[in-house]
Short mmCIF file of C-alpha atoms in Angstrom, two decimals:
data_model
loop_
_atom_site.label_atom_id
_atom_site.label_comp_id
_atom_site.label_asym_id
_atom_site.label_seq_id
_atom_site.Cartn_x
_atom_site.Cartn_y
_atom_site.Cartn_z
CA MET A 160 -22.25 -28.28 -15.11
CA SER A 161 -19.19 -30.47 -14.48
CA ASP A 162 -20.84 -33.19 -16.58
CA PHE A 163 -20.91 -30.73 -19.42
CA PHE A 164 -17.23 -29.95 -19.22
CA SER A 165 -16.18 -33.58 -19.08
CA ALA A 166 -18.49 -34.27 -22.03
CA LEU A 167 -17.01 -31.28 -23.83
CA ALA A 168 -13.60 -32.92 -23.78
CA LEU A 169 -15.08 -36.11 -25.23
CA TYR A 170 -17.58 -35.08 -27.87
CA GLY A 171 -16.72 -33.20 -31.03
CA PHE A 172 -20.28 -31.99 -31.51
CA LEU A 173 -20.15 -30.14 -28.19
CA GLN A 174 -16.86 -28.52 -29.10
CA THR A 175 -18.38 -27.41 -32.38
CA ALA A 176 -21.38 -26.02 -30.50
CA VAL A 177 -19.20 -24.02 -28.12
CA LEU A 178 -17.17 -22.70 -31.03
CA ALA A 179 -20.36 -21.74 -32.87
CA GLY A 180 -21.57 -19.88 -29.78
CA LEU A 181 -18.30 -17.98 -29.46
CA LEU A 182 -18.20 -17.07 -33.15
CA ALA A 183 -21.80 -15.89 -33.05
CA SER A 184 -21.01 -13.79 -29.98
CA VAL A 185 -18.42 -11.79 -31.89
CA GLY A 186 -20.88 -10.89 -34.63
CA CYS A 187 -23.68 -10.06 -32.24
CA GLY A 188 -21.37 -8.06 -29.97
CA VAL A 189 -20.15 -5.87 -32.81
CA MET A 190 -23.37 -5.41 -34.76
CA GLY A 191 -25.66 -5.63 -31.73
CA THR A 192 -23.98 -2.52 -30.35
CA TYR A 193 -24.95 -0.56 -33.45
CA VAL A 194 -28.45 -2.03 -33.37
CA VAL A 195 -28.92 -0.94 -29.76
CA VAL A 196 -27.49 2.58 -30.02
CA LYS A 197 -29.19 3.26 -33.36
CA ARG A 198 -32.42 1.75 -31.99
CA ILE A 199 -33.07 -0.46 -34.98
CA ALA A 200 -33.93 -3.67 -33.12
CA PHE A 201 -37.34 -3.76 -34.78
CA LEU A 202 -35.67 -3.41 -38.16
CA ALA A 203 -33.31 -6.27 -37.33
CA GLY A 204 -36.36 -8.32 -36.32
CA GLY A 205 -37.96 -7.64 -39.68
CA ILE A 206 -34.83 -8.79 -41.47
CA ALA A 207 -34.62 -11.93 -39.32
CA HIS A 208 -38.17 -13.00 -40.03
CA SER A 209 -38.08 -12.24 -43.74
CA VAL A 210 -35.23 -14.75 -43.87
CA LEU A 211 -37.69 -17.61 -43.47
CA GLY A 212 -39.13 -16.75 -46.89
CA GLY A 213 -35.70 -17.08 -48.47
CA MET A 214 -34.98 -20.32 -46.64
CA GLY A 215 -38.33 -21.84 -47.59
CA ALA A 216 -37.93 -20.93 -51.24
CA ALA A 217 -34.36 -22.27 -51.31
CA VAL A 218 -35.45 -25.58 -49.79
CA TYR A 219 -38.37 -25.89 -52.21
CA PHE A 220 -36.20 -25.25 -55.27
CA GLY A 221 -33.47 -27.52 -53.97
CA PHE A 222 -30.79 -24.97 -53.01
CA ASP A 223 -28.88 -24.70 -49.77
CA PRO A 224 -31.21 -22.99 -47.24
CA LEU A 225 -28.32 -20.84 -46.06
CA SER A 226 -27.91 -19.20 -49.46
CA GLY A 227 -31.64 -18.49 -49.52
CA ALA A 228 -31.36 -16.98 -46.06
CA LEU A 229 -28.45 -14.74 -47.10
CA PHE A 230 -30.28 -13.58 -50.20
CA ALA A 231 -33.50 -12.77 -48.35
CA ALA A 232 -31.68 -11.03 -45.49
CA ILE A 233 -29.68 -8.74 -47.75
CA LEU A 234 -32.66 -8.01 -49.98
CA SER A 235 -34.90 -7.04 -47.09
CA ALA A 236 -32.13 -5.00 -45.43
CA LEU A 237 -31.65 -2.98 -48.61
CA LEU A 238 -35.39 -2.60 -49.13
CA ILE A 239 -36.08 -1.43 -45.59
CA GLY A 240 -33.03 0.83 -45.57
CA TRP A 241 -33.91 2.41 -48.87
CA VAL A 242 -37.49 3.10 -47.85
CA ARG A 243 -36.32 4.51 -44.52
CA LEU A 244 -33.96 6.94 -46.27
CA GLN A 245 -36.55 7.90 -48.87
CA TRP A 246 -39.79 8.18 -46.89
CA GLN A 247 -39.14 8.10 -43.23
CA GLN A 248 -42.70 7.79 -41.97
CA GLN A 249 -43.56 4.47 -43.54
CA GLU A 250 -40.59 2.58 -42.20
CA ASP A 251 -42.30 0.62 -39.42
CA THR A 252 -45.27 -0.33 -41.58
CA LEU A 253 -42.94 -1.73 -44.22
CA ILE A 254 -40.93 -3.64 -41.62
CA SER A 255 -44.11 -5.24 -40.26
CA ALA A 256 -45.18 -6.15 -43.76
CA LEU A 257 -41.84 -7.75 -44.63
CA TRP A 258 -41.83 -9.53 -41.28
CA ALA A 259 -45.22 -11.16 -41.95
CA ILE A 260 -44.79 -11.71 -45.68
CA GLY A 261 -41.39 -13.34 -45.18
CA MET A 262 -42.76 -15.80 -42.68
CA ALA A 263 -45.87 -16.55 -44.73
CA VAL A 264 -43.81 -17.21 -47.86
CA GLY A 265 -41.47 -19.44 -45.90
CA ILE A 266 -44.23 -21.49 -44.34
CA LEU A 267 -46.01 -21.91 -47.70
CA PHE A 268 -42.88 -23.14 -49.45
CA ILE A 269 -41.97 -25.46 -46.62
CA SER A 270 -45.49 -26.94 -46.54
CA GLN A 271 -45.15 -27.72 -50.25
CA THR A 272 -41.76 -29.37 -49.85
CA PRO A 273 -42.10 -33.08 -49.14
CA GLY A 274 -40.08 -34.44 -46.22
CA TYR A 275 -38.86 -31.14 -44.85
CA GLN A 276 -41.59 -30.45 -42.29
CA SER A 277 -39.42 -31.28 -39.30
CA ASP A 278 -36.76 -28.82 -40.39
CA LEU A 279 -39.15 -25.93 -39.94
CA MET A 280 -38.60 -26.13 -36.21
CA SER A 281 -34.84 -25.98 -36.59
CA TYR A 282 -35.08 -22.87 -38.76
CA LEU A 283 -37.36 -21.19 -36.26
CA PHE A 284 -35.49 -22.17 -33.14
CA GLY A 285 -32.07 -23.09 -34.48
CA ASN A 286 -29.89 -25.87 -33.21
CA ILE A 287 -26.45 -25.06 -31.98
CA LEU A 288 -25.71 -28.80 -31.66
CA MET A 289 -26.20 -29.32 -35.39
CA VAL A 290 -23.91 -26.60 -36.75
CA SER A 291 -21.72 -28.06 -39.48
CA LYS A 292 -17.95 -27.58 -39.90
CA GLN A 293 -18.69 -25.67 -43.08
CA SER A 294 -20.97 -23.29 -41.18
CA LEU A 295 -18.28 -22.71 -38.61
CA TRP A 296 -15.90 -21.60 -41.33
CA LEU A 297 -18.57 -19.36 -42.77
CA MET A 298 -19.19 -17.80 -39.36
CA ALA A 299 -15.47 -17.23 -38.78
CA THR A 300 -15.10 -15.59 -42.19
CA LEU A 301 -18.08 -13.37 -41.55
CA ASP A 302 -16.72 -12.33 -38.16
CA VAL A 303 -13.36 -11.39 -39.67
CA LEU A 304 -15.14 -9.44 -42.43
CA LEU A 305 -17.31 -7.54 -39.94
CA ILE A 306 -14.35 -6.66 -37.74
CA LEU A 307 -12.28 -5.49 -40.71
CA ILE A 308 -15.05 -3.26 -42.06
CA VAL A 309 -15.94 -1.82 -38.65
CA SER A 310 -12.35 -1.06 -37.72
CA ALA A 311 -11.69 0.59 -41.07
CA TYR A 312 -14.84 2.72 -41.03
CA HIS A 313 -15.69 3.15 -37.36
CA ARG A 314 -15.62 6.95 -37.66
CA GLN A 315 -18.04 6.97 -40.55
CA PHE A 316 -20.34 4.46 -38.83
CA LEU A 317 -20.29 6.46 -35.61
CA ALA A 318 -21.16 9.65 -37.52
CA VAL A 319 -24.05 7.96 -39.35
CA VAL A 320 -25.37 6.17 -36.28
CA PHE A 321 -25.06 9.25 -34.08
CA ASP A 322 -26.33 12.11 -36.22
CA GLU A 323 -27.23 11.51 -39.87
CA GLU A 324 -27.79 15.14 -40.77
CA PHE A 325 -24.45 16.24 -39.43
CA ALA A 326 -22.71 13.30 -41.09
CA ARG A 327 -24.21 14.40 -44.41
CA LEU A 328 -22.87 17.93 -43.86
CA ARG A 329 -19.39 16.54 -43.29
CA GLY A 330 -19.55 14.98 -46.74
CA ILE A 331 -20.06 11.40 -45.57
CA PRO A 332 -22.02 9.23 -48.00
CA VAL A 333 -24.72 8.55 -45.40
CA ARG A 334 -26.86 6.44 -47.71
CA PHE A 335 -23.98 4.11 -48.50
CA PHE A 336 -22.83 3.63 -44.92
CA TYR A 337 -26.36 3.23 -43.58
CA LEU A 338 -27.16 0.54 -46.13
CA LEU A 339 -23.79 -1.12 -45.50
CA LEU A 340 -24.59 -1.18 -41.80
CA LEU A 341 -27.97 -2.82 -42.44
CA VAL A 342 -26.43 -5.40 -44.76
CA MET A 343 -23.90 -6.22 -42.04
CA VAL A 344 -26.75 -6.57 -39.55
CA ALA A 345 -28.48 -8.88 -42.03
CA LEU A 346 -25.36 -11.04 -42.34
CA THR A 347 -25.09 -11.25 -38.57
CA VAL A 348 -28.73 -12.26 -38.33
CA VAL A 349 -28.15 -15.13 -40.75
CA LEU A 350 -25.07 -16.16 -38.77
CA LEU A 351 -27.05 -16.19 -35.53
CA ILE A 352 -30.01 -18.08 -36.99
CA GLN A 353 -27.90 -21.22 -37.07
CA VAL A 354 -27.26 -20.96 -33.37
CA VAL A 355 -30.52 -19.82 -31.84
CA GLY A 356 -32.95 -19.77 -34.76
CA LEU A 357 -34.68 -16.77 -36.25
CA ILE A 358 -37.21 -16.23 -33.49
CA LEU A 359 -34.49 -15.79 -30.90
CA VAL A 360 -32.00 -13.89 -33.04
CA LEU A 361 -33.25 -10.56 -31.82
CA ALA A 362 -32.51 -11.47 -28.22
CA LEU A 363 -28.91 -12.47 -28.83
CA LEU A 364 -28.37 -9.41 -31.00
CA THR A 365 -29.72 -6.88 -28.51
CA LEU A 366 -29.51 -8.27 -24.97
CA PRO A 367 -25.69 -8.47 -24.55
CA ALA A 368 -25.28 -4.97 -26.04
CA ALA A 369 -28.10 -3.59 -23.92
CA ILE A 370 -26.50 -5.00 -20.77
CA ALA A 371 -23.13 -3.59 -21.83
CA ALA A 372 -24.73 -0.15 -22.25
CA HIS A 373 -25.54 -0.18 -18.54
CA TYR A 374 -21.85 -0.23 -17.62
CA VAL A 375 -19.68 1.18 -20.40
CA HIS A 376 -20.16 4.35 -22.40
CA SER A 377 -18.43 4.10 -25.72
CA ILE A 378 -19.15 2.13 -28.85
CA GLY A 379 -15.83 0.28 -28.75
CA LYS A 380 -16.16 -0.80 -25.13
CA MET A 381 -19.78 -1.82 -25.71
CA MET A 382 -18.68 -4.07 -28.56
CA LEU A 383 -16.03 -5.70 -26.43
CA LEU A 384 -18.18 -6.20 -23.36
CA SER A 385 -21.19 -7.48 -25.29
CA THR A 386 -18.99 -9.97 -27.15
CA LEU A 387 -17.74 -11.25 -23.79
CA LEU A 388 -21.27 -11.38 -22.39
CA GLY A 389 -22.54 -13.16 -25.51
CA SER A 390 -19.78 -15.76 -25.16
CA LEU A 391 -20.60 -16.23 -21.50
CA PHE A 392 -24.33 -16.66 -22.18
CA SER A 393 -23.87 -19.10 -25.04
CA VAL A 394 -21.37 -21.30 -23.23
CA CYS A 395 -23.25 -21.24 -19.91
CA GLY A 396 -26.61 -21.68 -21.64
CA LEU A 397 -25.24 -24.68 -23.48
CA ALA A 398 -23.82 -26.13 -20.26
CA LEU A 399 -27.03 -25.60 -18.32
CA SER A 400 -29.14 -27.22 -21.02
CA TYR A 401 -26.85 -30.26 -21.37
CA GLN A 402 -27.66 -32.21 -18.21
CA PRO A 403 -31.50 -31.93 -18.26
CA ASP A 404 -31.41 -32.28 -22.07
CA LEU A 405 -33.16 -28.96 -22.77
CA PRO A 406 -32.98 -27.21 -26.16
CA ALA A 407 -29.84 -25.06 -26.13
CA GLY A 408 -31.11 -21.96 -28.00
CA PRO A 409 -33.93 -21.08 -25.61
CA SER A 410 -31.67 -21.82 -22.63
CA ILE A 411 -29.08 -19.36 -23.91
CA ILE A 412 -31.75 -16.72 -24.51
CA LEU A 413 -33.38 -17.17 -21.09
CA LEU A 414 -30.02 -16.78 -19.44
CA ALA A 415 -29.35 -13.58 -21.41
CA GLY A 416 -32.87 -12.32 -20.67
CA ALA A 417 -32.55 -12.96 -16.94
CA ALA A 418 -29.16 -11.24 -16.90
CA TYR A 419 -30.65 -8.27 -18.74
CA ILE A 420 -33.53 -7.85 -16.30
CA LEU A 421 -31.25 -8.16 -13.26
CA SER A 422 -28.77 -5.74 -14.79
CA ALA A 423 -31.50 -3.20 -15.60
CA LEU A 424 -32.82 -3.34 -12.04
CA PHE A 425 -29.33 -3.13 -10.61
CA SER A 426 -28.16 -0.21 -12.73
CA HIS A 427 -31.39 1.66 -12.02
CA ALA A 428 -30.92 1.19 -8.27
CA TRP A 429 -27.26 2.15 -8.55
CA LEU A 430 -28.16 5.36 -10.37
CA ARG A 431 -30.68 6.29 -7.67
CA HIS A 432 -28.14 5.55 -5.00
CA LYS A 433 -25.53 7.74 -6.69
CA ARG A 434 -28.02 10.56 -7.08
CA ARG A 435 -29.03 10.34 -3.44
CA THR A 436 -25.45 10.38 -2.15
CA ALA A 437 -24.65 13.31 -4.45
CA ILE A 438 -27.51 15.31 -2.93
CA THR A 439 -26.50 14.37 0.62
CA GLN A 440 -22.93 15.41 -0.05
CA TYR A 441 -24.11 18.66 -1.56
CA GLN A 442 -26.27 19.43 1.46
CA THR A 443 -23.59 18.61 4.02
CA ALA A 444 -21.00 20.61 2.08
CA GLY A 445 -22.86 23.81 2.84
CA GLY A 446 -25.95 23.52 0.70
CA ARG A 447 -27.34 26.19 -1.52
CA ASN A 448 -25.21 29.17 -2.24
CA GLU A 449 -27.50 30.94 -4.67
CA MET B 72 -19.88 34.33 -62.13
CA THR B 73 -19.64 37.99 -61.38
CA ALA B 74 -16.63 38.98 -59.38
CA THR B 75 -18.25 39.98 -56.11
CA ASN B 76 -17.38 39.09 -52.57
CA ASN B 77 -20.89 37.83 -51.96
CA ILE B 78 -20.15 34.50 -50.36
CA ILE B 79 -23.82 33.59 -50.13
CA GLN B 80 -26.02 34.24 -53.11
CA LEU B 81 -29.66 33.26 -53.41
CA GLN B 82 -31.40 34.15 -56.65
CA ASP B 83 -35.16 33.93 -56.84
CA VAL B 84 -35.25 30.83 -54.66
CA THR B 85 -38.55 29.05 -54.09
CA PHE B 86 -38.94 25.95 -51.94
CA SER B 87 -41.85 23.87 -50.70
CA TYR B 88 -42.19 20.65 -48.71
CA ALA B 89 -45.74 20.04 -49.92
CA ALA B 90 -48.07 22.09 -52.11
CA ALA B 91 -47.74 25.51 -50.48
CA PRO B 92 -44.34 27.20 -50.79
CA VAL B 93 -42.46 27.71 -47.55
CA LEU B 94 -40.14 30.19 -49.19
CA GLU B 95 -40.94 32.24 -52.27
CA SER B 96 -38.70 34.26 -54.55
CA ILE B 97 -35.96 34.77 -52.03
CA GLN B 98 -33.25 37.15 -53.15
CA LEU B 99 -30.42 37.32 -50.66
CA ASP B 100 -26.75 38.26 -50.83
CA VAL B 101 -24.39 38.06 -47.93
CA LYS B 102 -20.91 39.52 -48.10
CA GLU B 103 -17.86 38.02 -46.48
CA GLY B 104 -17.49 39.17 -42.89
CA GLU B 105 -21.15 39.95 -42.24
CA PHE B 106 -23.04 38.90 -39.10
CA LEU B 107 -26.50 38.26 -40.46
CA GLY B 108 -29.45 37.91 -38.13
CA ILE B 109 -32.42 36.08 -39.62
CA VAL B 110 -35.68 36.83 -37.87
CA GLY B 111 -39.32 36.13 -38.52
CA PRO B 112 -42.37 34.42 -37.07
CA ASN B 113 -42.54 30.70 -36.33
CA ALA B 114 -43.00 28.55 -39.41
CA GLY B 115 -41.92 31.53 -41.49
CA GLY B 116 -39.21 29.52 -43.23
CA LYS B 117 -36.12 30.58 -41.28
CA SER B 118 -34.78 27.10 -40.62
CA THR B 119 -35.69 26.05 -44.14
CA LEU B 120 -33.63 28.91 -45.49
CA LEU B 121 -30.63 27.66 -43.50
CA LYS B 122 -31.13 24.13 -44.80
CA LEU B 123 -31.17 25.43 -48.36
CA ILE B 124 -27.92 27.29 -47.74
CA LEU B 125 -26.45 24.14 -46.17
CA GLY B 126 -27.43 22.10 -49.21
CA LEU B 127 -29.67 19.79 -47.16
CA HIS B 128 -32.64 20.78 -49.32
CA LYS B 129 -32.77 21.58 -53.00
CA PRO B 130 -34.85 24.54 -54.14
CA GLN B 131 -37.63 23.87 -56.66
CA SER B 132 -36.56 26.95 -58.57
CA GLY B 133 -33.87 29.57 -58.36
CA HIS B 134 -30.14 29.37 -57.80
CA ILE B 135 -27.98 29.18 -54.71
CA ARG B 136 -24.23 29.72 -54.69
CA ILE B 137 -22.21 29.36 -51.53
CA LEU B 138 -18.61 30.56 -51.72
CA GLY B 139 -19.09 30.51 -55.48
CA GLN B 140 -20.00 26.82 -55.50
CA ASP B 141 -22.99 24.56 -55.44
CA PRO B 142 -24.21 24.30 -51.80
CA ARG B 143 -23.55 20.55 -51.74
CA LYS B 144 -19.91 21.16 -52.64
CA ALA B 145 -19.46 23.97 -50.12
CA GLN B 146 -20.87 21.95 -47.19
CA ARG B 147 -17.52 21.18 -45.63
CA LEU B 148 -16.66 24.89 -45.47
CA LEU B 149 -19.71 25.58 -43.32
CA GLY B 150 -20.18 25.10 -39.61
CA TYR B 151 -23.73 24.34 -38.48
CA VAL B 152 -25.34 24.42 -35.06
CA PRO B 153 -28.85 22.98 -35.42
CA GLN B 154 -31.80 23.97 -33.26
CA TYR B 155 -32.77 20.35 -32.67
CA PRO B 156 -29.71 18.13 -32.81
CA GLY B 157 -30.34 14.89 -34.65
CA PHE B 158 -29.16 12.59 -31.86
CA SER B 159 -30.60 11.22 -28.66
CA ARG B 160 -29.09 12.53 -25.44
CA ASP B 161 -28.45 9.06 -24.00
CA PHE B 162 -26.15 8.01 -26.85
CA PRO B 163 -22.92 6.58 -25.36
CA ILE B 164 -20.45 9.20 -26.53
CA THR B 165 -18.12 11.65 -24.83
CA VAL B 166 -17.94 15.34 -25.62
CA GLU B 167 -14.50 14.84 -27.16
CA GLN B 168 -15.74 12.06 -29.46
CA LEU B 169 -18.72 14.18 -30.49
CA VAL B 170 -16.56 17.18 -31.37
CA LEU B 171 -14.11 14.93 -33.25
CA LEU B 172 -16.93 14.06 -35.66
CA GLY B 173 -16.75 17.69 -36.78
CA ARG B 174 -13.28 16.92 -38.18
CA LEU B 175 -14.60 14.30 -40.57
CA GLY B 176 -14.01 15.30 -44.13
CA PHE B 177 -11.61 18.02 -43.07
CA HIS B 178 -8.47 16.48 -44.53
CA ALA B 179 -10.32 14.65 -47.22
CA PRO B 180 -9.26 15.63 -50.70
CA SER B 181 -12.19 16.54 -52.87
CA GLY B 182 -13.64 13.83 -54.99
CA TRP B 183 -16.28 11.20 -54.72
CA LEU B 184 -14.06 8.48 -53.32
CA ALA B 185 -12.49 10.58 -50.60
CA MET B 186 -15.06 9.77 -47.94
CA PHE B 187 -14.74 6.06 -48.51
CA ARG B 188 -11.17 6.26 -47.31
CA PRO B 189 -10.75 4.38 -44.04
CA GLY B 190 -8.65 5.83 -41.29
CA ARG B 191 -8.37 7.26 -37.83
CA TYR B 192 -8.12 10.69 -36.30
CA SER B 193 -4.72 12.37 -36.41
CA GLN B 194 -2.88 14.21 -33.68
CA GLN B 195 -3.88 17.38 -35.50
CA ASP B 196 -7.55 16.46 -35.17
CA HIS B 197 -7.21 15.93 -31.44
CA SER B 198 -5.48 19.25 -30.88
CA ALA B 199 -8.10 21.01 -33.04
CA VAL B 200 -10.77 19.54 -30.75
CA LYS B 201 -8.91 20.80 -27.70
CA ASN B 202 -8.66 24.28 -29.16
CA ALA B 203 -12.30 24.39 -30.18
CA LEU B 204 -13.43 23.29 -26.73
CA GLN B 205 -11.18 25.91 -25.16
CA GLU B 206 -12.59 28.59 -27.41
CA VAL B 207 -16.16 27.86 -26.29
CA GLU B 208 -14.96 27.48 -22.68
CA ALA B 209 -15.96 23.84 -22.49
CA ASP B 210 -12.57 22.13 -22.29
CA HIS B 211 -13.36 20.85 -18.79
CA LEU B 212 -16.24 18.83 -20.33
CA ALA B 213 -14.07 16.87 -22.79
CA SER B 214 -14.30 13.48 -21.08
CA ARG B 215 -17.94 13.85 -19.97
CA GLN B 216 -20.79 11.83 -21.46
CA ILE B 217 -23.25 13.99 -23.37
CA ALA B 218 -26.10 12.53 -21.32
CA GLY B 219 -25.00 14.55 -18.28
CA LEU B 220 -24.71 17.95 -19.96
CA SER B 221 -26.98 20.90 -19.24
CA GLY B 222 -28.68 22.75 -22.11
CA GLY B 223 -26.09 25.54 -22.07
CA GLU B 224 -23.18 23.10 -21.95
CA LEU B 225 -24.57 21.10 -24.87
CA GLN B 226 -24.97 24.30 -26.89
CA ARG B 227 -21.29 25.14 -26.36
CA VAL B 228 -20.28 21.63 -27.34
CA LEU B 229 -22.34 21.83 -30.53
CA LEU B 230 -20.68 25.15 -31.28
CA ALA B 231 -17.28 23.49 -30.80
CA ARG B 232 -18.32 20.69 -33.19
CA ALA B 233 -19.16 23.35 -35.78
CA LEU B 234 -15.91 25.28 -35.21
CA VAL B 235 -13.53 22.34 -35.22
CA GLY B 236 -13.88 21.92 -38.99
CA GLU B 237 -12.55 25.49 -39.40
CA PRO B 238 -15.57 26.82 -41.28
CA ARG B 239 -15.64 29.95 -43.45
CA ILE B 240 -19.28 30.52 -42.56
CA LEU B 241 -20.88 29.66 -39.23
CA ILE B 242 -24.63 28.97 -39.30
CA LEU B 243 -26.68 28.78 -36.13
CA ASP B 244 -30.37 27.98 -35.76
CA GLU B 245 -31.85 29.47 -32.58
CA PRO B 246 -28.67 28.91 -30.57
CA THR B 247 -30.24 30.31 -27.43
CA ALA B 248 -33.75 28.86 -27.60
CA ASN B 249 -33.27 26.39 -24.76
CA ILE B 250 -31.07 28.28 -22.37
CA ASP B 251 -31.55 31.11 -19.92
CA GLN B 252 -30.84 34.78 -20.57
CA ARG B 253 -27.50 35.01 -18.85
CA LEU B 254 -26.15 32.20 -20.98
CA GLU B 255 -27.78 33.76 -24.00
CA SER B 256 -25.61 36.85 -23.79
CA GLU B 257 -22.55 34.67 -23.11
CA ILE B 258 -23.18 32.76 -26.33
CA PHE B 259 -23.63 35.96 -28.29
CA GLU B 260 -20.46 37.47 -26.84
CA LEU B 261 -18.71 34.34 -28.04
CA LEU B 262 -20.21 34.78 -31.52
CA LYS B 263 -19.04 38.38 -31.49
CA GLN B 264 -15.46 37.15 -31.01
CA LEU B 265 -15.84 34.53 -33.71
CA HIS B 266 -17.18 37.17 -36.05
CA GLU B 267 -13.69 38.64 -36.21
CA ARG B 268 -12.60 35.70 -38.35
CA MET B 269 -15.71 34.31 -40.01
CA THR B 270 -19.05 35.16 -41.53
CA ILE B 271 -21.97 34.31 -39.24
CA LEU B 272 -25.63 33.60 -39.93
CA VAL B 273 -27.90 33.26 -36.96
CA VAL B 274 -31.62 32.55 -36.84
CA SER B 275 -33.31 34.01 -33.81
CA HIS B 276 -36.80 34.70 -32.58
CA ASP B 277 -35.42 37.42 -30.35
CA ILE B 278 -35.18 40.36 -32.67
CA GLY B 279 -34.53 43.04 -30.07
CA PHE B 280 -31.67 41.12 -28.54
CA ILE B 281 -29.75 40.17 -31.66
CA SER B 282 -29.92 43.68 -33.10
CA SER B 283 -27.06 44.77 -30.86
CA TYR B 284 -24.77 42.11 -32.32
CA VAL B 285 -25.60 41.70 -35.98
CA THR B 286 -24.43 43.81 -38.88
CA GLN B 287 -27.35 42.90 -41.09
CA VAL B 288 -30.90 41.66 -40.62
CA ALA B 289 -33.05 39.54 -42.88
CA CYS B 290 -36.73 39.11 -42.03
CA ILE B 291 -38.31 36.00 -43.41
CA ASN B 292 -41.97 35.21 -43.55
CA ARG B 293 -42.34 33.08 -46.65
CA THR B 294 -40.79 35.95 -48.57
CA LEU B 295 -37.84 38.07 -47.67
CA MET B 296 -39.63 41.05 -46.15
CA CYS B 297 -36.68 43.24 -45.45
CA HIS B 298 -32.98 43.00 -45.70
CA ASN B 299 -30.99 45.89 -44.42
CA THR B 300 -28.24 47.03 -42.20
CA ASP B 301 -30.26 49.74 -40.53
CA SER B 302 -31.44 49.30 -37.02
CA VAL B 303 -34.61 47.34 -36.63
CA ASP B 304 -37.57 49.61 -35.97
CA GLY B 305 -41.04 49.05 -34.60
CA ALA B 306 -42.85 49.62 -37.85
CA MET B 307 -40.86 46.92 -39.57
CA ILE B 308 -41.49 44.42 -36.81
CA GLN B 309 -45.18 45.18 -36.90
CA ASN B 310 -45.13 44.64 -40.61
CA LEU B 311 -43.45 41.28 -40.12
CA TYR B 312 -45.29 39.82 -37.17
CA GLY B 313 -48.59 41.66 -37.38
CA GLU B 314 -50.08 43.61 -34.51
CA HIS B 315 -49.51 43.29 -30.79
CA VAL B 316 -45.84 42.65 -30.73
CA ARG B 317 -44.16 43.44 -27.48
CA MET B 318 -40.71 44.77 -27.98
CA VAL B 319 -38.65 44.13 -24.91
CA ALA B 320 -35.40 46.00 -24.62
CA HIS B 321 -32.52 43.75 -23.72
CA ASP B 322 -29.56 45.21 -22.03
CA HIS B 323 -27.11 42.85 -20.49
CA HIS B 324 -24.38 45.25 -19.58
#
């Protein structure tokens, strides 16, 4: 660990990596909270994997893979969201289809692109050590954008995420805000792909928020706590992976996963303990009075 | 429009989800200040009728006017307590935050862009929430998470969410389906008070019980089978539900 921090002072690429981890944590803290409370992790997974199709096509036709990723993410978010609002039953089938089709398209394009084979792995698993300065700026801009939109419209988002029917009755344009939310999730997914790759995006999006939900009980606090947890996991994961020269993305995810499992066990035990003491107190206070 | 004080008007309304109509040729007028009880067998179209009035569904034929407007436009003047709330009970939200959502769109000027206006709740919104919770005797729950509420407590909170938008018409779908009988009469006593200042529509399976509160009854089983202010009699119930209906007298006093 101490090796990591002395290296951090020396090497620019490590500083960039830490910064990338922190910037990604903001996005995944804010949007991950919505993903967890709205229970759309599977949907976010579908968006993440369809991104490979966009990346593959962009690489094949000679564009920046990031622009292909953005295009594919937003397109699949709108498609899934629209189908969900229109015909609710077929949502999960469509997500599975987009998930598989996106990956298949991506792999086909990449196989036909000479000299890019090795990059496939970095799309799938990401590489926080290779994030460019330009990407950092993009991530910072995206974070600012997400925070601005969420703070301006947090009431509308809460209404839509909590109870769509009631939101509709209060005159909220549910369709617009739901699709906006999905597009913002899609943008976050693209942002996170650079750090941990598209296979692990889902973990960084949901695990910090899911842990936060064990301890705090409002959307705002969940966003804050999961941002902090995400930062902690990405910095510590990076530090842990540095000395034994392990890939950083999977290290970050394993750390988050272990924390989630421990936290789930702990909060479950805590709940049982609280319930038991409540009953004991009730019994000693004079028991049943009915 | 004719100059009547019918604040709910349904003319020859037919609606279906699939091939078979759920509601057929419904003709229903409700005057301001009524307390309408809607009764009928399960799957008879009661909830669907409410959703048509709320503008959540569009009829395939016929016309609906609510407060002289298209139902979609009148939505914000209605308070709705659904039978099955559209949220999960473990959502991280306090009672106060939940009731505040009922204030959305309250200040909003009419117009398409109004709901895209960003903003936060005003002091007025917070005091309206306090009053609404007091009115349903749930002000002590304000800072509680909804996950810990009992069925009766949740029902009061949902009623507060409907009231906080200061509705002209209050619409409730089986408000007492999931709570015990003592709480049932408490809720209806509350509705009786509210009736002094607003029109109320309530769907109930419990025809004998609501008859002591309502001023008007509508019986729905695909069609509107009766619609009167007279007391509900055995012959009519038999007509509506078929044979073998037990009528249990409710007396909570």
